[in-house]
Amino acid sequence: MAHDPSLSALIAHPDFARIRSSKLKGDIAALVVDASGIGPDERNALETRVRQAAMAIEGVREVRVALTSSRPERKIVAIGSGKGGVGKSTVAANLAVALARMGKRVGMIDADIYGPSQPTLLGAHQRPLVEKQHLIPVAGAGGVRLLSIGQLVPPGQALAWRGPMASGALAQLIDGEWGDTEILLVDLPPGTGDVQLSLAQKARPDGAVIVSTPQDLALIDATRAIDLFGKTGTPVLGLIENMAGYSCPHCGEVSDPFGSGGAEASAAALGIAFLGRLPLSSSLREASDAGTPPAANEGPAADAFADLARRVLDQLETIAR
Ligand code: ADP
């Protein structure tokens, strides 16, 4: 950080911590100001304050302010579920790949301490390198950047973690070198207990997506997940119904042995958006579990995930308004 001695009066200014460098050339002051983590209105206010402070210094006739941001505008989306086994991680991995195919720079934080499966799902098992005390995400399927609790501890060990340890590890993952990542998905552990609550608070998501199966019980659990995000003040972007109906491995036709429309009706009753449904499909399971998420290829599954990804982005825009 270089500061021009003739602009030393700025040191006393309350915003000095954000002034990364200052230079006086002739009577023009050039300031680089860090505007990380603040909204557009505050950015303008910060710029005005700094500009006025510099203008007040003797010998300055013009001020040029360059606002920088160490963290680019990035949306964080948590993926939660009321209980385990509903396909939350599988959906999250494919959604990430679908977003990447739409041209977004996508990251994934796997915070599922009960079963960190993203390294398998995204085919990214390498241990992340550390640079300047930040973990560097590992590139997986579709170029999705991944940091997972599963990359840091041997399988099975994360399970024994209590809330504070899990939340410490999550902080390290969030603090990773995410660079220009535009959208960061956080695969939360299933359930709605204290661990989930503290992790959801820590991740400070812009929105949450809930994955549920059509069974009534799972939907009741989904309602609890919605309550969980309510407690953390996180807007729920919507519900994804997974394993809804059965996709025939031979002809691809989807049938509904248990009926359909339950999740849609529940979402409507709960006042949240219904983002779409995915059938029970053995090819989706096999490809995902093999680290080749079908969202990366052509086909009905890829189309379904592309639709979901578009709706998630739409919802993010809607809540930002
Ligand atoms: P969760 O994260 O909710 O615990 P997972 O994503 O680990 O669930 O999924 C549990 C199992 O269900 C995995 O073997 C996965 O491949 C399978 N699965 C997920 N979604 C589907 C689906 N739509 N059709 C078939 N199998 C699925």
Coordinates of C-alpha atoms and ligand atoms in Angstrom, one line a residue:
M1 CA 0.0 0.0 0.0
A2 CA 1.6 3.3 -1.1
H3 CA 0.4 6.6 0.3
D4 CA 1.6 10.0 -0.9
P5 CA 3.0 12.0 2.1
S6 CA 1.3 15.2 0.7
L7 CA -2.1 13.4 1.2
S8 CA -1.3 12.3 4.7
A9 CA -4.3 14.2 6.0
L10 CA -6.4 11.3 4.8
I11 CA -5.0 9.1 7.6
A12 CA -7.4 10.8 10.0
H13 CA -10.4 10.1 7.8
P14 CA -12.8 7.4 9.0
D15 CA -12.7 5.7 5.6
F16 CA -8.9 5.5 5.6
A17 CA -8.9 1.7 6.1
R18 CA -10.5 1.4 2.6
I19 CA -8.0 3.7 0.9
R20 CA -5.6 1.2 -0.7
S21 CA -3.3 3.8 -2.2
S22 CA -3.0 7.5 -2.8
K23 CA -0.9 9.5 -5.2
L24 CA -0.6 13.2 -5.9
K25 CA 0.5 14.2 -9.4
G26 CA 0.6 17.9 -9.9
D27 CA -2.7 18.9 -8.4
I28 CA -4.5 15.7 -9.2
A29 CA -5.1 13.2 -6.4
A30 CA -5.5 9.6 -7.5
L31 CA -7.0 7.2 -4.9
V32 CA -7.7 3.5 -5.1
V33 CA -10.5 2.6 -2.7
D34 CA -11.6 -0.8 -1.7
A35 CA -15.4 -1.1 -1.9
S36 CA -15.6 -4.9 -1.2
G37 CA -18.7 -6.2 0.4
I38 CA -20.9 -3.1 0.1
G39 CA -23.9 -2.3 -2.0
P40 CA -24.2 0.2 -4.9
D41 CA -25.6 3.1 -2.7
E42 CA -23.0 2.7 -0.1
R43 CA -20.3 2.6 -2.8
N44 CA -21.4 6.0 -4.1
A45 CA -21.5 7.4 -0.6
L46 CA -18.0 6.1 0.1
E47 CA -16.7 7.6 -3.1
T48 CA -18.2 11.0 -2.3
R49 CA -16.8 11.0 1.2
V50 CA -13.3 10.1 0.1
R51 CA -13.5 12.6 -2.8
Q52 CA -14.5 15.4 -0.5
A53 CA -11.8 14.5 2.0
A54 CA -9.1 14.6 -0.7
M55 CA -10.5 17.9 -2.2
A56 CA -10.2 19.5 1.2
I57 CA -6.4 19.0 1.2
E58 CA -4.4 22.0 0.2
G59 CA -2.9 21.8 -3.3
V60 CA -5.5 19.3 -4.6
R61 CA -7.7 20.6 -7.4
E62 CA -9.0 17.3 -8.9
V63 CA -9.6 13.9 -7.4
R64 CA -9.8 10.7 -9.3
V65 CA -11.2 7.7 -7.4
A66 CA -10.9 4.1 -8.5
L67 CA -13.2 1.8 -6.6
T68 CA -12.0 -1.8 -6.5
S69 CA -13.5 -4.9 -5.0
S70 CA -11.5 -7.8 -3.7
R71 CA -14.7 -9.9 -3.9
P72 CA -16.5 -9.6 -7.1
E73 CA -20.3 -9.4 -7.1
R74 CA -21.0 -13.0 -6.1
K75 CA -24.2 -14.8 -5.3
I76 CA -24.2 -17.5 -2.7
V77 CA -27.0 -20.1 -3.0
A78 CA -27.5 -22.7 -0.3
I79 CA -28.9 -26.1 -1.2
G80 CA -30.8 -27.7 1.7
S81 CA -33.1 -30.5 2.4
G82 CA -35.3 -31.6 5.3
K83 CA -33.7 -35.1 5.4
G84 CA -30.9 -37.1 3.8
G85 CA -31.1 -39.3 0.7
V86 CA -33.5 -37.0 -1.3
G87 CA -30.8 -36.3 -3.9
K88 CA -29.8 -32.9 -2.6
S89 CA -26.1 -33.3 -3.5
T90 CA -26.8 -34.9 -6.9
V91 CA -29.2 -32.1 -7.8
A92 CA -26.6 -29.5 -6.5
A93 CA -23.8 -30.9 -8.6
N94 CA -25.9 -31.1 -11.8
L95 CA -27.3 -27.6 -11.1
A96 CA -23.8 -26.3 -10.8
V97 CA -22.7 -27.8 -14.1
A98 CA -25.9 -26.5 -15.8
L99 CA -25.1 -23.0 -14.5
A100 CA -21.5 -23.4 -15.8
R101 CA -22.9 -24.4 -19.2
M102 CA -24.8 -21.2 -19.3
G103 CA -21.6 -19.3 -19.1
K104 CA -21.5 -18.6 -15.4
R105 CA -18.3 -19.0 -13.4
V106 CA -19.5 -21.5 -10.8
G107 CA -18.1 -22.6 -7.5
M108 CA -19.3 -25.3 -5.1
I109 CA -18.8 -25.5 -1.4
D110 CA -19.5 -29.0 -0.1
A111 CA -20.5 -28.5 3.6
D112 CA -22.3 -31.8 3.9
I113 CA -20.3 -33.1 7.0
Y114 CA -22.5 -36.3 7.1
G115 CA -21.6 -37.3 3.5
P116 CA -19.4 -35.0 1.5
S117 CA -20.1 -36.4 -1.9
Q118 CA -19.3 -33.5 -4.2
P119 CA -15.7 -34.7 -4.9
T120 CA -17.2 -37.9 -6.3
L121 CA -20.1 -36.2 -8.0
L122 CA -17.9 -33.6 -9.7
G123 CA -15.0 -35.9 -10.2
A124 CA -12.6 -33.7 -8.2
H125 CA -10.8 -35.7 -5.5
Q126 CA -7.5 -33.8 -5.4
R127 CA -6.5 -32.1 -2.2
P128 CA -6.8 -28.3 -2.6
L129 CA -3.5 -26.4 -2.6
V130 CA -3.1 -23.5 -0.1
E131 CA -1.9 -20.1 -1.2
K132 CA -1.4 -17.2 1.2
Q133 CA -3.5 -19.2 3.7
H134 CA -6.4 -19.6 1.3
L135 CA -7.5 -22.9 -0.1
I136 CA -7.5 -23.0 -3.9
P137 CA -10.6 -24.7 -5.3
V138 CA -10.2 -27.8 -7.5
A139 CA -11.7 -27.8 -10.9
G140 CA -14.3 -30.5 -11.5
A141 CA -16.9 -31.5 -14.1
G142 CA -18.0 -28.7 -16.3
G143 CA -15.2 -26.5 -14.8
V144 CA -17.1 -26.1 -11.6
R145 CA -14.7 -25.1 -8.8
L146 CA -15.0 -27.2 -5.7
L147 CA -13.9 -27.0 -2.1
S148 CA -15.3 -29.8 0.0
I149 CA -14.9 -30.9 3.6
G150 CA -14.3 -34.3 2.0
Q151 CA -11.0 -33.0 0.5
L152 CA -9.8 -32.0 3.9
V153 CA -10.6 -35.0 6.1
P154 CA -10.5 -38.7 5.5
P155 CA -13.9 -40.2 4.6
G156 CA -16.1 -40.9 7.6
Q157 CA -14.2 -38.5 9.9
A158 CA -16.2 -35.4 9.3
L159 CA -19.3 -37.2 10.6
A160 CA -18.1 -36.9 14.2
W161 CA -17.8 -33.1 14.0
R162 CA -19.8 -31.0 16.3
G163 CA -21.3 -27.6 15.3
P164 CA -18.3 -25.3 16.1
M165 CA -15.8 -27.5 14.3
A166 CA -18.0 -27.9 11.2
S167 CA -18.6 -24.2 11.2
G168 CA -14.8 -23.5 11.5
A169 CA -14.1 -25.8 8.5
L170 CA -16.9 -24.1 6.5
A171 CA -15.4 -20.7 7.2
Q172 CA -12.1 -22.0 5.6
L173 CA -14.0 -23.2 2.6
I174 CA -15.9 -19.9 2.2
D175 CA -12.6 -18.0 2.6
G176 CA -11.1 -20.0 -0.3
E177 CA -9.5 -18.3 -3.3
W178 CA -12.8 -18.1 -5.2
G179 CA -11.4 -15.5 -7.6
D180 CA -13.9 -14.3 -10.2
T181 CA -16.5 -17.0 -9.3
E182 CA -20.0 -15.5 -9.9
I183 CA -22.2 -18.0 -8.3
L184 CA -21.3 -20.2 -5.3
L185 CA -23.5 -23.1 -4.4
V186 CA -23.3 -24.4 -0.8
D187 CA -24.3 -28.0 -0.4
L188 CA -25.5 -28.0 3.2
P189 CA -25.9 -31.1 5.4
P190 CA -29.4 -32.6 5.2
G191 CA -31.7 -31.8 8.1
T192 CA -32.8 -28.8 10.1
G193 CA -30.9 -29.1 13.4
D194 CA -28.4 -26.7 15.1
V195 CA -25.5 -27.7 12.9
Q196 CA -27.5 -26.8 9.8
L197 CA -28.7 -23.6 11.4
S198 CA -25.2 -22.4 12.3
L199 CA -23.8 -23.4 8.8
A200 CA -26.6 -21.6 7.1
Q201 CA -25.9 -18.5 9.2
K202 CA -22.2 -18.7 8.5
A203 CA -22.6 -19.1 4.7
R204 CA -24.8 -16.0 4.6
P205 CA -26.5 -17.1 1.4
D206 CA -28.3 -14.7 -0.9
G207 CA -31.0 -17.4 -1.4
A208 CA -31.7 -21.1 -0.7
V209 CA -33.0 -23.9 -2.8
I210 CA -34.8 -26.8 -1.2
V211 CA -34.7 -30.3 -2.6
S212 CA -37.5 -32.7 -1.6
T213 CA -39.0 -36.0 -2.8
P214 CA -42.7 -36.3 -3.3
Q215 CA -43.4 -38.4 -0.3
D216 CA -45.5 -36.6 2.3
L217 CA -43.0 -37.2 5.1
A218 CA -40.2 -35.7 3.0
L219 CA -42.4 -32.7 2.3
I220 CA -43.1 -32.2 6.0
D221 CA -39.3 -32.2 6.4
A222 CA -39.0 -29.8 3.5
T223 CA -41.3 -27.4 5.4
R224 CA -38.9 -27.5 8.3
A225 CA -36.0 -26.7 6.0
I226 CA -38.0 -23.6 4.8
D227 CA -38.4 -22.6 8.5
L228 CA -34.7 -23.0 9.0
F229 CA -33.9 -20.5 6.2
G230 CA -36.6 -18.3 7.6
K231 CA -34.7 -18.2 10.9
T232 CA -31.5 -17.1 9.1
G233 CA -33.4 -14.5 7.1
T234 CA -32.5 -16.3 3.8
P235 CA -35.0 -15.9 1.0
V236 CA -36.1 -19.3 -0.3
L237 CA -35.7 -19.3 -4.1
G238 CA -37.9 -22.3 -4.4
L239 CA -38.4 -26.0 -4.2
I240 CA -37.1 -28.8 -6.5
E241 CA -38.9 -32.0 -6.5
N242 CA -36.6 -34.9 -7.0
M243 CA -37.3 -38.6 -7.8
A244 CA -40.8 -37.5 -8.9
G245 CA -42.2 -40.2 -11.2
Y246 CA -40.1 -42.9 -12.9
S247 CA -38.2 -42.5 -16.1
C248 CA -38.2 -45.8 -18.0
P249 CA -34.6 -46.7 -18.8
H250 CA -35.7 -48.2 -22.2
C251 CA -38.1 -45.7 -23.6
G252 CA -37.4 -42.6 -21.4
E253 CA -41.1 -42.2 -20.7
V254 CA -41.9 -40.8 -17.2
S255 CA -44.7 -42.5 -15.2
D256 CA -46.0 -41.5 -11.8
P257 CA -46.6 -44.6 -9.7
F258 CA -47.2 -42.5 -6.6
G259 CA -49.2 -39.7 -8.2
S260 CA -47.8 -36.3 -9.0
G261 CA -48.2 -32.6 -8.2
G262 CA -47.7 -33.0 -4.4
A263 CA -44.6 -30.9 -4.3
E264 CA -46.1 -28.2 -6.5
A265 CA -49.2 -28.0 -4.4
S266 CA -47.1 -27.9 -1.2
A267 CA -44.9 -25.1 -2.6
A268 CA -47.9 -23.1 -3.5
A269 CA -49.4 -23.6 -0.1
L270 CA -46.1 -22.5 1.5
G271 CA -45.9 -19.5 -0.7
I272 CA -42.6 -20.5 -2.3
A273 CA -41.8 -21.0 -6.0
F274 CA -41.8 -24.4 -7.5
L275 CA -38.6 -24.7 -9.6
G276 CA -39.3 -28.0 -11.3
R277 CA -39.1 -31.8 -11.0
L278 CA -36.7 -34.5 -11.9
P279 CA -37.8 -38.1 -12.3
L280 CA -36.3 -41.2 -10.6
S281 CA -33.8 -42.2 -13.2
S282 CA -31.1 -44.9 -13.0
S283 CA -29.0 -43.2 -15.7
L284 CA -29.0 -40.0 -13.6
R285 CA -27.9 -41.9 -10.6
E286 CA -25.2 -43.9 -12.4
A287 CA -23.7 -41.0 -14.3
S288 CA -23.8 -38.7 -11.3
D289 CA -22.3 -41.3 -8.9
A290 CA -19.5 -41.9 -11.5
G291 CA -18.5 -38.3 -11.5
T292 CA -19.9 -37.5 -14.9
P293 CA -23.0 -35.4 -14.1
P294 CA -25.5 -35.8 -17.0
A295 CA -26.0 -32.0 -16.9
A296 CA -22.7 -31.8 -18.7
N297 CA -24.0 -33.8 -21.8
E298 CA -26.9 -33.6 -24.1
G299 CA -30.2 -35.2 -23.3
P300 CA -33.4 -34.9 -21.3
A301 CA -31.6 -34.7 -17.9
A302 CA -29.3 -31.9 -19.2
D303 CA -32.4 -30.0 -20.5
A304 CA -34.2 -30.4 -17.1
F305 CA -31.2 -29.1 -15.2
A306 CA -30.8 -26.2 -17.7
D307 CA -34.4 -25.3 -17.0
L308 CA -33.8 -25.5 -13.3
A309 CA -30.6 -23.4 -13.5
R310 CA -32.5 -20.7 -15.5
R311 CA -35.3 -20.6 -12.9
V312 CA -32.7 -20.3 -10.0
L313 CA -31.1 -17.3 -11.8
D314 CA -34.5 -15.7 -12.4
Q315 CA -35.4 -16.1 -8.8
L316 CA -32.1 -14.6 -7.7
E317 CA -32.8 -11.6 -9.9
T318 CA -36.4 -11.3 -8.6
I319 CA -35.3 -11.2 -4.9
A320 CA -32.5 -8.8 -5.6
R321 CA -35.0 -6.2 -6.9
Ligands
ADP1 P1 -28.6 -36.4 -0.4 O1 -27.6 -35.4 -0.7 O2 -30.0 -35.8 -0.3 O3 -28.3 -37.2 0.8 P2 -27.7 -37.8 -2.7 O4 -27.6 -36.7 -3.8 O5 -26.5 -38.3 -2.1 O6 -28.8 -37.4 -1.6 O7 -28.5 -39.0 -3.4 C1 -28.7 -40.2 -2.8 C2 -28.7 -41.3 -3.8 O8 -29.9 -41.1 -4.7 C3 -27.5 -41.3 -4.7 O9 -27.1 -42.6 -5.0 C4 -28.0 -40.7 -6.0 O10 -27.4 -41.1 -7.2 C5 -29.5 -41.1 -6.0 N1 -30.3 -40.2 -6.7 C6 -30.5 -38.8 -6.5 N2 -31.4 -38.3 -7.4 C7 -31.8 -39.3 -8.1 C8 -32.8 -39.5 -9.2 N3 -33.5 -38.4 -9.6 N4 -33.0 -40.7 -9.7 C9 -32.3 -41.8 -9.3 N5 -31.4 -41.7 -8.3 C10 -31.2 -40.5 -7.7

